[in-house]
Tab-separated table of C-alpha atoms in Angstrom:
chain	number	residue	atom	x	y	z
A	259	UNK	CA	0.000	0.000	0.000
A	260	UNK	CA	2.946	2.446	0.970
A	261	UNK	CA	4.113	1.988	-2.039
A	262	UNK	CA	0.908	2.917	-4.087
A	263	UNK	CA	0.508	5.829	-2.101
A	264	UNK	CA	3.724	7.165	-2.531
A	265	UNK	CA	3.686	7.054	-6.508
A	266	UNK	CA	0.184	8.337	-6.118
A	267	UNK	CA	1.117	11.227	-4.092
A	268	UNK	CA	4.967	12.312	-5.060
A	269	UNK	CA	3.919	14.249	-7.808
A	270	UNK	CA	1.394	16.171	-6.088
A	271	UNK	CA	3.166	16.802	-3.206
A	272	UNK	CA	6.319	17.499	-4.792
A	273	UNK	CA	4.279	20.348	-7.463
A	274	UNK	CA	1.837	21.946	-4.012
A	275	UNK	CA	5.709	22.586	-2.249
A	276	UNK	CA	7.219	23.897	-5.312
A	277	UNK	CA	4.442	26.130	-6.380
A	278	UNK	CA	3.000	27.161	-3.206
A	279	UNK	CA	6.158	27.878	-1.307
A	280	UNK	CA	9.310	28.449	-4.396
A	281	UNK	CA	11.238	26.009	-3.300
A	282	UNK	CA	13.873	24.782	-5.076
A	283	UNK	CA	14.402	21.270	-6.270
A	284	UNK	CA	16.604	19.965	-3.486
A	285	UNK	CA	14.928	21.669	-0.672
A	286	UNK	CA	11.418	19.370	-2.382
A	287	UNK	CA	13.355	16.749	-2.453
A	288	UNK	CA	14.503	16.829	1.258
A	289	UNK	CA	11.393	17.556	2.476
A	290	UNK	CA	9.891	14.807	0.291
A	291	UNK	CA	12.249	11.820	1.783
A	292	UNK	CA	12.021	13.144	5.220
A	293	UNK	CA	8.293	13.128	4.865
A	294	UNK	CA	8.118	9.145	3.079
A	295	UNK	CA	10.515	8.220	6.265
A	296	UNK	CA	8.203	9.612	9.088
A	297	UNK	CA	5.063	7.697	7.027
A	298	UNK	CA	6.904	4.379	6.628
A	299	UNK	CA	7.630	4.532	10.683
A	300	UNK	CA	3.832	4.646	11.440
């Protein structure tokens, strides 16, 4: 299932924090690991 969601939901996620907040590419993808590690835990 994690793995459904996360395909699902990377792009979205990844496109809200770029758009919404101008982050660049490698601040997204930080933020976008440390999220998938704190969901995998649970």
């Amino acid at each position: 299932m994690t793995r459904f969601l996360l395909s699902w939901a990377q792009i979205s996620l990844r496109e809200t924090l770029e758009i919404n907040d101008h982050r660049l590419k490698e601040e997204v993808e930080i933020l976008l690991d440390q999220f998938w590690n704190l969901y995998e835990r649970e």
